[in-house]
Short mmCIF file of C-alpha atoms in Angstrom, two decimals:
data_model
loop_
_atom_site.label_atom_id
_atom_site.label_comp_id
_atom_site.label_asym_id
_atom_site.label_seq_id
_atom_site.Cartn_x
_atom_site.Cartn_y
_atom_site.Cartn_z
CA MET A 241 0.04 0.03 0.03
CA SER A 242 1.26 3.47 -0.93
CA ILE A 243 2.29 6.05 1.59
CA ARG A 244 0.04 9.01 1.07
CA VAL A 245 1.51 12.47 1.37
CA VAL A 246 0.29 16.00 1.38
CA VAL A 247 2.97 18.71 0.41
CA ALA A 248 2.40 22.17 1.77
CA ASP A 249 4.54 25.31 0.80
CA ASP A 250 3.67 28.57 -0.29
CA GLN A 251 6.45 28.50 -3.07
CA GLU A 252 4.89 26.60 -5.94
CA LEU A 253 8.17 25.54 -7.38
CA VAL A 254 9.14 23.87 -4.16
CA ARG A 255 5.87 22.12 -4.02
CA SER A 256 6.29 21.03 -7.49
CA GLY A 257 9.87 19.78 -7.06
CA PHE A 258 9.10 17.60 -3.76
CA THR A 259 5.99 16.19 -5.51
CA MET A 260 7.91 15.20 -8.45
CA ILE A 261 10.50 13.57 -6.34
CA LEU A 262 8.01 11.72 -4.14
CA GLU A 263 5.62 10.69 -7.12
CA ALA A 264 8.64 9.06 -8.82
CA GLN A 265 8.63 6.47 -6.02
CA PRO A 266 6.65 3.30 -6.45
CA ASP A 267 5.35 3.44 -2.95
CA ILE A 268 4.66 6.93 -2.34
CA GLU A 269 1.71 8.82 -3.54
CA VAL A 270 1.14 12.68 -3.35
CA VAL A 271 -2.71 13.06 -2.70
CA ALA A 272 -2.74 16.90 -2.46
CA GLU A 273 -0.76 20.11 -2.52
CA ALA A 274 -1.30 23.20 -0.37
CA GLY A 275 -0.16 26.80 -0.53
CA ASP A 276 -0.87 27.83 3.00
CA GLY A 277 -1.54 26.37 6.50
CA ALA A 278 -5.20 26.53 6.40
CA GLU A 279 -5.20 24.57 2.96
CA ALA A 280 -2.84 21.99 4.61
CA VAL A 281 -5.09 21.45 7.52
CA ALA A 282 -8.14 21.06 4.98
CA ALA A 283 -6.14 18.70 2.98
CA VAL A 284 -5.36 16.54 5.97
CA ARG A 285 -9.03 16.43 6.85
CA ALA A 286 -10.10 15.63 3.24
CA HIS A 287 -7.34 12.94 2.29
CA ALA A 288 -6.19 11.37 5.48
CA PRO A 289 -2.54 11.24 4.45
CA ASP A 290 0.17 9.33 6.34
CA VAL A 291 2.66 12.21 6.17
CA LEU A 292 2.27 16.11 5.85
CA LEU A 293 5.27 17.97 4.45
CA LEU A 294 4.73 21.31 6.06
CA ASP A 295 6.58 24.47 5.51
CA VAL A 296 7.19 26.60 8.80
CA ARG A 297 6.55 29.98 7.44
CA MET A 298 3.37 30.42 5.27
CA PRO A 299 0.54 32.78 4.75
CA VAL A 300 -3.12 32.66 6.22
CA MET A 301 -2.19 30.11 8.96
CA ASP A 302 1.60 29.51 9.89
CA GLY A 303 2.98 26.11 9.68
CA ILE A 304 3.21 26.06 13.43
CA GLU A 305 -0.55 26.39 14.19
CA ALA A 306 -1.29 23.95 11.30
CA ALA A 307 1.09 21.37 12.90
CA ARG A 308 -0.83 21.76 16.26
CA LEU A 309 -4.12 21.30 14.64
CA VAL A 310 -3.21 18.29 12.55
CA CYS A 311 -1.26 16.45 15.24
CA ALA A 312 -4.11 17.12 17.79
CA ARG A 313 -6.88 15.54 15.70
CA SER A 314 -5.08 12.96 13.41
CA ASP A 315 -2.50 10.31 13.07
CA CYS A 316 -0.82 11.94 10.22
CA ARG A 317 2.95 12.53 10.83
CA VAL A 318 4.16 16.06 10.40
CA VAL A 319 7.56 16.87 8.83
CA MET A 320 8.54 20.36 9.05
CA LEU A 321 10.46 22.20 6.12
CA THR A 322 12.62 25.10 6.93
CA THR A 323 15.54 27.17 5.35
CA PHE A 324 17.33 27.40 8.51
CA ASP A 325 19.49 24.90 10.64
CA VAL A 326 18.26 26.22 13.93
CA ASP A 327 14.88 27.90 14.01
CA GLU A 328 12.56 28.75 16.85
CA TYR A 329 9.56 27.98 14.89
CA VAL A 330 10.85 24.50 14.23
CA TYR A 331 11.21 23.85 18.17
CA GLU A 332 7.62 25.03 18.59
CA ALA A 333 6.47 22.61 15.90
CA LEU A 334 8.35 19.55 17.48
CA ALA A 335 6.76 20.48 20.84
CA ALA A 336 3.37 20.61 19.04
CA GLY A 337 3.75 17.05 17.92
CA ALA A 338 5.62 17.26 14.71
CA SER A 339 8.01 14.42 14.00
CA GLY A 340 10.78 16.41 12.92
CA PHE A 341 12.16 18.73 10.14
CA LEU A 342 14.17 18.78 6.91
CA LEU A 343 15.94 21.73 5.40
CA LYS A 344 14.49 22.72 1.98
CA ASP A 345 17.81 21.92 0.36
CA VAL A 346 17.56 18.28 1.39
CA ARG A 347 18.88 15.76 -1.10
CA ARG A 348 16.50 13.63 -2.98
CA ASP A 349 17.23 10.52 -1.49
CA ASP A 350 17.24 11.84 2.12
CA LEU A 351 13.56 13.47 1.46
CA VAL A 352 12.33 10.15 0.34
CA HIS A 353 13.95 8.12 3.19
CA ALA A 354 12.47 10.74 5.56
CA VAL A 355 8.94 10.36 4.32
CA ARG A 356 9.20 6.61 4.56
CA LEU A 357 10.68 6.91 8.32
CA ALA A 358 8.02 9.21 9.22
CA ALA A 359 5.27 7.01 7.86
CA SER A 360 6.59 3.90 9.72
CA GLY A 361 6.39 6.05 13.06
CA ASP A 362 10.12 6.43 13.43
CA SER A 363 12.02 9.49 13.98
CA LEU A 364 12.99 11.02 10.74
CA LEU A 365 16.28 13.12 11.79
CA ALA A 366 19.47 11.93 13.26
CA PRO A 367 19.32 12.07 16.81
CA THR A 368 22.37 14.40 17.05
CA VAL A 369 20.64 16.84 14.65
CA THR A 370 17.54 16.74 16.97
CA ARG A 371 19.64 17.31 20.15
CA ARG A 372 21.85 20.19 18.82
CA LEU A 373 18.63 21.96 17.60
CA ILE A 374 16.92 21.64 20.87
CA ALA A 375 19.99 22.50 22.85
CA ASP A 376 20.52 25.69 20.79
CA VAL A 377 16.73 26.93 21.32
CA ILE A 378 16.82 26.10 25.15
CA ARG A 379 20.12 27.76 25.54
CA LEU A 380 18.54 31.03 23.86
CA ARG A 381 15.36 30.60 26.00
CA ARG A 382 17.39 30.46 29.29
CA GLY A 383 20.05 32.95 28.66
CA GLN A 384 18.93 35.31 26.06
CA GLN A 385 15.68 36.90 24.81
CA PRO A 386 14.55 34.61 21.76
CA PRO A 387 13.47 36.10 18.51
CA PRO A 388 9.64 37.03 18.57
CA ALA A 389 7.47 34.38 17.10
CA PRO A 390 4.44 35.24 14.91
CA ALA A 391 1.20 35.30 16.83
CA PRO A 392 -0.56 32.00 16.20
CA ALA A 393 -3.73 32.10 14.13
CA PRO A 394 -6.78 31.31 16.32
CA PRO A 395 -7.72 27.65 16.18
CA SER A 396 -10.48 26.27 13.97
CA PRO A 397 -13.73 26.10 16.13
CA SER A 398 -14.02 22.36 14.92
CA LEU A 399 -10.61 21.43 16.38
CA SER A 400 -9.37 21.55 19.94
CA PRO A 401 -5.77 23.20 20.29
CA SER A 402 -3.11 20.82 21.53
CA PRO A 403 -1.81 21.60 25.10
CA SER A 404 1.21 23.72 25.71
CA PRO A 405 4.66 22.18 25.95
CA PRO A 406 5.29 21.11 29.63
CA SER A 407 7.35 23.54 32.04
CA SER A 408 10.64 22.24 33.22
CA SER A 409 9.23 21.21 36.68
CA SER A 410 6.37 19.36 35.32
CA SER A 411 8.62 17.64 32.83
CA ALA A 412 10.95 16.61 35.55
CA ALA A 413 8.04 15.25 37.69
CA ARG A 414 6.96 13.19 34.67
CA LEU A 415 10.16 11.35 34.75
CA SER A 416 9.38 9.75 38.04
CA VAL A 417 7.22 7.10 36.34
CA LEU A 418 10.31 5.76 34.68
CA THR A 419 12.55 3.11 35.95
CA THR A 420 16.31 3.82 36.41
CA ARG A 421 17.22 2.01 33.21
CA GLU A 422 14.23 3.82 31.23
CA GLU A 423 15.64 7.19 32.46
CA GLU A 424 19.10 6.27 31.46
CA THR A 425 17.82 5.28 28.06
CA LEU A 426 16.12 8.68 27.71
CA ARG A 427 19.33 10.40 28.74
CA LEU A 428 21.32 8.49 26.03
CA LEU A 429 18.71 9.23 23.42
CA ALA A 430 18.90 13.08 24.14
CA ARG A 431 22.73 12.78 24.04
CA GLY A 432 22.32 11.58 20.47
CA LEU A 433 23.00 7.66 20.73
CA THR A 434 21.43 5.38 18.23
CA ASN A 435 19.80 2.28 19.55
CA ALA A 436 22.95 0.19 18.58
CA GLU A 437 25.08 2.54 20.67
CA ILE A 438 22.82 2.44 23.72
CA ALA A 439 22.77 -1.30 23.29
CA ALA A 440 26.73 -1.38 23.40
CA ALA A 441 26.61 0.91 26.37
CA PHE A 442 24.12 -1.32 28.37
CA THR A 443 25.68 -4.61 26.91
CA VAL A 444 22.03 -5.68 25.96
CA SER A 445 20.46 -6.50 22.57
CA GLU A 446 19.06 -3.77 20.32
CA HIS A 447 15.64 -5.33 20.75
CA THR A 448 16.07 -4.79 24.52
CA VAL A 449 16.67 -1.13 23.77
CA LYS A 450 13.64 -0.82 21.66
CA THR A 451 11.55 -2.19 24.49
CA HIS A 452 13.00 0.47 26.76
CA VAL A 453 12.38 3.25 24.24
CA SER A 454 8.81 2.02 23.68
CA SER A 455 8.15 1.89 27.27
CA VAL A 456 9.54 5.37 27.87
CA LEU A 457 7.32 6.89 25.03
CA THR A 458 4.27 5.13 26.43
CA LYS A 459 4.87 6.13 30.09
CA LEU A 460 5.47 9.82 29.08
CA GLY A 461 2.75 9.92 26.66
CA LEU A 462 4.98 10.89 23.67
CA ARG A 463 4.58 10.30 19.96
CA ASP A 464 8.28 9.45 19.14
CA ARG A 465 11.90 9.85 19.96
CA VAL A 466 11.90 13.63 18.84
CA GLN A 467 9.43 14.31 21.69
CA ALA A 468 11.32 12.24 24.12
CA VAL A 469 14.68 14.46 23.47
CA ILE A 470 12.55 17.45 23.94
CA CYS A 471 11.17 16.11 27.16
CA ALA A 472 14.64 15.27 28.47
CA TYR A 473 15.96 18.74 27.84
CA GLU A 474 12.73 20.54 29.28
CA ALA A 475 13.07 18.24 32.38
CA GLY A 476 16.99 19.21 32.72
CA LEU A 477 17.93 15.40 32.30
CA VAL A 478 20.25 16.61 29.76
CA THR A 479 21.58 20.27 29.50
CA PRO A 480 22.99 22.29 26.60
CA GLY A 481 26.61 21.88 26.43
CA THR A 482 26.47 18.23 27.24
CA PRO A 483 29.63 16.80 25.28
CA ASP A 484 28.95 14.43 22.27
CA PRO A 485 29.35 10.80 23.29
CA ALA A 486 32.71 9.60 22.35
#
């Protein structure tokens, strides 16, 4: 069965380019395109895609609010598109439930791979990239005034907005439900280790690590590894400046 995708970007050339790349794959079908956030939300309602490629900055309704609405009321995986390596807007989208982000100059093969990963429910970007993004944004939030974000569009009356990201204290309290091994698994995830590297650190099988990761996500009510990394940073389990693992 094909992976159903909606491509949302206000630049027609970008939309068309991504659509052509994805449509060339035998297992991917682009079911709709959208030129703004409101159109993207409507397209998800109408077509029930597996993955929404969503530009961060769009007219009518910005990508952040669109991501909140889509993630709150559907199982569609949202992949944010941005031109910036580190972007306050991208962090907000991840916290709202998006599965990750891609730069718009992404290579053809990486775009296809990311869509397939997102559709399978996996994290679509390297853990180290996620960790650095979140570390940079949280460093700004704690030490400097972050750049102003656009005021979100009012939510559609038919959709309930998703809850705000948890505060540091509430995130720390949430971690109390984890076992010692699960908390250490979360810590290593946030430091950028893969399942294989965590398995080596624990001297266990990758299957066991996957079980730990699944348990962490279930207990904390998280959608995927990306949100697990966010939770770890918000709770102070890992802090900006933590050295990369050797």
